[in-house]
Coordinates of C-alpha atoms in Angstrom, one line a residue:
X1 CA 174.4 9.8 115.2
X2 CA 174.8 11.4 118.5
X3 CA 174.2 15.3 118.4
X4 CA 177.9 15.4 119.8
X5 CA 179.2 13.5 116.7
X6 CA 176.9 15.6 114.5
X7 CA 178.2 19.1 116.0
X8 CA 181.3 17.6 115.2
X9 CA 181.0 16.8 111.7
X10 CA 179.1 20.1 111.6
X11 CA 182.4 22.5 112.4
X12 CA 184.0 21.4 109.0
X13 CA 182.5 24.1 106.3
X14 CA 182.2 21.4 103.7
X15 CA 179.9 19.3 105.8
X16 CA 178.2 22.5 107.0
X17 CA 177.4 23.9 103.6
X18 CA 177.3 20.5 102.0
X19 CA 174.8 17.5 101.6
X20 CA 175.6 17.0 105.3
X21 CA 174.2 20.3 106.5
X22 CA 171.2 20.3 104.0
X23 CA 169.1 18.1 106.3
X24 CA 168.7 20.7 108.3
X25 CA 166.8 24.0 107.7
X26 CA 169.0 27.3 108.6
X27 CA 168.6 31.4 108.2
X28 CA 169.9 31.7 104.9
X29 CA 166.7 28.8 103.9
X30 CA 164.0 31.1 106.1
X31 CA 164.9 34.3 104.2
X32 CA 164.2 32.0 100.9
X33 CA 161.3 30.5 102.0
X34 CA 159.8 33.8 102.6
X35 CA 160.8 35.7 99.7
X36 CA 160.6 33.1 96.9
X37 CA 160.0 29.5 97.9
X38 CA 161.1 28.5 94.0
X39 CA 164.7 29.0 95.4
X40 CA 164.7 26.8 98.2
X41 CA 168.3 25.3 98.4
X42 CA 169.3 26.7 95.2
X43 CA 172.8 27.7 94.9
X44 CA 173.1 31.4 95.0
X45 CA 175.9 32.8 92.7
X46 CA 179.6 34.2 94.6
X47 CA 179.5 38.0 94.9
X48 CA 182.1 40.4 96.0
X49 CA 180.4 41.0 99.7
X50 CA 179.9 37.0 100.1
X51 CA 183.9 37.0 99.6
X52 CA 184.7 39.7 101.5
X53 CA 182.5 39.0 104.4
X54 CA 184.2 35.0 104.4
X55 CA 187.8 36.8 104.1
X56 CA 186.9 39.3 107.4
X57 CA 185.7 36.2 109.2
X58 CA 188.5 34.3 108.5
X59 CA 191.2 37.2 109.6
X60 CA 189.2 37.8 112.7
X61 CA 188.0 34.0 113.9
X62 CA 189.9 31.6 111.8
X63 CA 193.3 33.3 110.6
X64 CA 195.2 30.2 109.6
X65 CA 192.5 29.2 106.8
X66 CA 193.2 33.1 106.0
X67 CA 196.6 32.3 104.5
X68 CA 195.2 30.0 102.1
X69 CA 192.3 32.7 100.7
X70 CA 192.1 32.8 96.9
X71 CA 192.8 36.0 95.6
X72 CA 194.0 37.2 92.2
X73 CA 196.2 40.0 90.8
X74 CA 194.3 41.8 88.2
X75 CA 193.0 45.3 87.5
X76 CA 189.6 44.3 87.1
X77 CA 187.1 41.5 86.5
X78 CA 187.6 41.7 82.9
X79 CA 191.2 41.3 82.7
X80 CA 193.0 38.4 81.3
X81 CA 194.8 37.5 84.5
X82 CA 191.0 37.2 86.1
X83 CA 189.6 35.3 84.1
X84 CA 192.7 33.0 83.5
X85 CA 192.5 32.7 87.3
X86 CA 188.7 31.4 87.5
X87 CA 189.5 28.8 84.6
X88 CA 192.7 27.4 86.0
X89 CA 191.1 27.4 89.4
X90 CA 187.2 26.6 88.5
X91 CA 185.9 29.0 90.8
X92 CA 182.8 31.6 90.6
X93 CA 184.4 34.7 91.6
X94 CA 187.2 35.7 93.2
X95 CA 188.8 38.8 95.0
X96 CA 191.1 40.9 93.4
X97 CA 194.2 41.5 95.7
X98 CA 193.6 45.2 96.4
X99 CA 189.7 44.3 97.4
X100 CA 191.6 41.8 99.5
X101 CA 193.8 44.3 101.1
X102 CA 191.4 46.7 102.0
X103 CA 189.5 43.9 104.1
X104 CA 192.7 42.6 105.8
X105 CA 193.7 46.5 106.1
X106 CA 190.2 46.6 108.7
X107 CA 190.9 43.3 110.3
X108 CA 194.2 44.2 111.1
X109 CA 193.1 47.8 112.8
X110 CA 190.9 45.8 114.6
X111 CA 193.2 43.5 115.7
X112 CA 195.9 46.0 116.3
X113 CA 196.7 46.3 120.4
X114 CA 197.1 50.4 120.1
X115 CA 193.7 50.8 117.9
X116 CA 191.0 52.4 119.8
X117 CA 187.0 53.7 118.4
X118 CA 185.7 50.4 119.7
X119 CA 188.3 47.8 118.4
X120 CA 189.5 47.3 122.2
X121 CA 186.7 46.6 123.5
X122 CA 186.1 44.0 120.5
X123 CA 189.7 42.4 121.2
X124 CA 188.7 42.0 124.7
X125 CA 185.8 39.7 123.6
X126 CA 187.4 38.0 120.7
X127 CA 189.9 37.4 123.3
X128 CA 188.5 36.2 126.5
X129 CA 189.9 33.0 127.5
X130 CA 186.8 31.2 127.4
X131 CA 185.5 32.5 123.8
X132 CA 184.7 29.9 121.2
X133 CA 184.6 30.4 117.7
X134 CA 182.7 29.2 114.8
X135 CA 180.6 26.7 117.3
X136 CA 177.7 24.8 115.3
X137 CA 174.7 24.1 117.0
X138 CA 171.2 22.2 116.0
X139 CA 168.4 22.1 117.7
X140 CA 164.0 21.5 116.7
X141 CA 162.3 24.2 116.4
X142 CA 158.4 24.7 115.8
X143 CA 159.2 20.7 114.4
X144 CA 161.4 21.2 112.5
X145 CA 165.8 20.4 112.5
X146 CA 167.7 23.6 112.0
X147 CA 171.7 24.2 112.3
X148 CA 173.1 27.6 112.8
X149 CA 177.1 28.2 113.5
X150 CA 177.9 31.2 116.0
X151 CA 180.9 33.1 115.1
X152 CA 181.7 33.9 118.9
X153 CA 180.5 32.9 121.9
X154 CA 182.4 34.7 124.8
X155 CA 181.6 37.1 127.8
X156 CA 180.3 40.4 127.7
X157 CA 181.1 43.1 129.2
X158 CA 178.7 42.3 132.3
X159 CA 180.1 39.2 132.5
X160 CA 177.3 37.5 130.9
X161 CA 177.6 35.0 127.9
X162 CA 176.3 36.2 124.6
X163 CA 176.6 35.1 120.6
X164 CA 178.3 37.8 118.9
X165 CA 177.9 37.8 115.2
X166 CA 180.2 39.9 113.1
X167 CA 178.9 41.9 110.3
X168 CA 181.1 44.0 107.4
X169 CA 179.0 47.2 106.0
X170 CA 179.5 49.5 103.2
X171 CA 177.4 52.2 104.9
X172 CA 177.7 53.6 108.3
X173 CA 176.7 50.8 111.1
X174 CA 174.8 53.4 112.3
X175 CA 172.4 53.4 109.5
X176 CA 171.0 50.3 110.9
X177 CA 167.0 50.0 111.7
X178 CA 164.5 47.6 112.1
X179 CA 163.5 47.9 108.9
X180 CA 167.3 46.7 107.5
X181 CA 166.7 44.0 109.8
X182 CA 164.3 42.4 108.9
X183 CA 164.9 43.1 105.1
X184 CA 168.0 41.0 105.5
X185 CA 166.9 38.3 107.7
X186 CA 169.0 39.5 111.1
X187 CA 166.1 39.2 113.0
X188 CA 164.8 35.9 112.3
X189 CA 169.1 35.3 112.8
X190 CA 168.5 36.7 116.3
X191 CA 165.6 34.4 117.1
X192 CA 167.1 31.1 115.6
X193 CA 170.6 31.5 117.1
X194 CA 169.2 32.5 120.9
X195 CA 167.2 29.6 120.3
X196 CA 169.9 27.3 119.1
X197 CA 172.4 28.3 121.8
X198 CA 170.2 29.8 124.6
X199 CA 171.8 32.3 125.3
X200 CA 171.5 36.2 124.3
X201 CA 172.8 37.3 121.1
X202 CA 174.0 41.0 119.2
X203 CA 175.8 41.6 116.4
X204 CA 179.0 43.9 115.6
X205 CA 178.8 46.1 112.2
X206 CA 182.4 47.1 111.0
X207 CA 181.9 49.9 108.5
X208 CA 184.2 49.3 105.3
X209 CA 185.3 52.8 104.4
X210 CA 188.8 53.5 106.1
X211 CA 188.7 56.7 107.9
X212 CA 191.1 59.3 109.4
X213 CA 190.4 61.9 112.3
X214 CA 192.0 65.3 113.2
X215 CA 195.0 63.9 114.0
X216 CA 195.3 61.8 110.7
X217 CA 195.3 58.6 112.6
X218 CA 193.2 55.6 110.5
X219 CA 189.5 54.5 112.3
X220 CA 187.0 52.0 111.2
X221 CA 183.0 52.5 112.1
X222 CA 182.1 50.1 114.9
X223 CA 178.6 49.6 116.3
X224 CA 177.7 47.0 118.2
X225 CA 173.5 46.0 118.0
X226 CA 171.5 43.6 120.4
X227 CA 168.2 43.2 118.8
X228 CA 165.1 44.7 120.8
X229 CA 162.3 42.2 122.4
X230 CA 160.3 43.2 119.4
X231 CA 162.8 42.7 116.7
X232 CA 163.1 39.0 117.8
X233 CA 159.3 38.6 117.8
X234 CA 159.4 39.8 114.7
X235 CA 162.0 36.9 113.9
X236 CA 159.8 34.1 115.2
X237 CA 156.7 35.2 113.4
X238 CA 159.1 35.2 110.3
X239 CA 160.3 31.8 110.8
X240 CA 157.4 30.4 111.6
X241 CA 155.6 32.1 108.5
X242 CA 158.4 30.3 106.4
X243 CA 157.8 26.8 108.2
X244 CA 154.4 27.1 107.3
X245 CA 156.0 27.7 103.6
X246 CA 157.7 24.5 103.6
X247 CA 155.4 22.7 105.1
X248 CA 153.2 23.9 101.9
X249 CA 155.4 23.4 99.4
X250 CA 158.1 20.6 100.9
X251 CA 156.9 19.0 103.9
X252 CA 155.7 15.0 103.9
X253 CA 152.4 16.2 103.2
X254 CA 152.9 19.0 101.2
X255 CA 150.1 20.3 99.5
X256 CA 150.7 22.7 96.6
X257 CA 153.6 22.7 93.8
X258 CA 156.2 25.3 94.8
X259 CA 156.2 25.8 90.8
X260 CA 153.3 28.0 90.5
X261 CA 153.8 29.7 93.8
X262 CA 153.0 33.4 94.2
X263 CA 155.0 34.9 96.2
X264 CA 153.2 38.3 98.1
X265 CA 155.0 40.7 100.8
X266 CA 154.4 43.7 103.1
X267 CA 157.8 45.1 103.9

């Protein structure tokens, strides 16, 4: 296929996450190769911050497959209603509505034309007539294929372009360190996707907890992060680390069964 057919096939989710997408290697595979190489491309089970974070993106980048989100009216997980709702449906997990509501309740501040703290100046990229959203890419790297999809790519502020990845938080953004980073695989992100797209890349942390100031007007935390020179050498010493993991336990010539790998870390 030509890599224009292939970025093609590659915007639709199911080809993305499916059997499609798995010949290629992505983030989510390096942090897994890393950490424990037994888990390579095994399905990891729905969560309430996987859901949330898929809602957030789809109010912000993709709001008409927002309409359709799955969401159920219960009290809790161990209501009749909730579970009724999983069988009927055969899904994992599912959002409650009022879990729901409080992540359309920060979209929509953000989204808002009078909300201020930061939200304006993240309109102004989301809405830049030349921003592109959810754009896959694939690319070799150290030889090897990997995909990645960048949530935005639009103009900064300088007028430069940039990949802007949007992040939800239940801390303060602020909170943020390299450490964080690299414990959650953003910086091996930052080295794959300015790789992938060549271009420079930062990410935006919304901060879950609804706020109000002195004047009793609702705010959301906003920080926006664009990794150091260091944090993305950090990322490439990661990723290459974990190709050197596949290449051990999956590669054509693999040498050693991942089954009775032992896994060791510094963090």
């Amino acid at each position: 296929m030509k890599t224009k057919d292939i970025l093609k096939k590659l915007e639709d989710d199911s080809n993305y996450y499916g059997d499609f997408g798995k010949q290629y290697l992505s983030n989510s595979d390096i942090g897994t190769l890393l950490s424990n190489p037994k888990d390579f491309r095994v399905s990891r089970p729905d969560n309430k911050n996987f859901a949330e974070g898929r809602y957030f993106h789809q109010l912000m980048l993709e709001p008409e497959k927002a309409k359709d989100f799955p969401m159920v009216d219960a009290k809790t997980r161990a209501s009749k209603e909730y579970k009724q709702y999983k069988e009927d449906n055969n899904v994992e997990y599912v959002l409650r509505t009022s879990e729901a509501q409080d992540v359309k309740d920060l979209a929509d501040w953000v989204l808002n034309p009078k909300s201020e703290y930061g939200s304006d100046i993240v309109r102004a990229l989301l809405n830049n007539p030349i921003a592109l959203k959810e754009q896959p890419a694939i690319a070799e790297l150290h030889g090897h294929m990997f995909k990645g999809k960048a949530d935005l790519i639009t103009l900064d502020m300088d007028g430069q372009y940039v990949i802007v990845d949007l992040k939800t938080t239940g801390s303060n953004p602020s909170d943020m360190n390299k450490f964080r980073m690299r414990d959650f695989g953003y910086d091996t992100q930052c080295y794959l996707y300015k790789e992938l797209f060549g271009m420079d890349f930062k990410f935006i942390f919304f901060g879950k907890k609804q706020k109000v100031n002195d004047s009793g007007e609702i705010y959301y935390d906003i920080e926006e992060i664009t990794p150091s020179d260091q944090t993305i050498e950090n990322g490439k010493m990661a990723v290459m680390n974990a190709l050197a993991n596949y290449d051990k336990f999956f590669g054509e010539g693999a040498t050693h069964d991942v089954r009775k790998s032992y896994t060791r870390r510094v963090i």
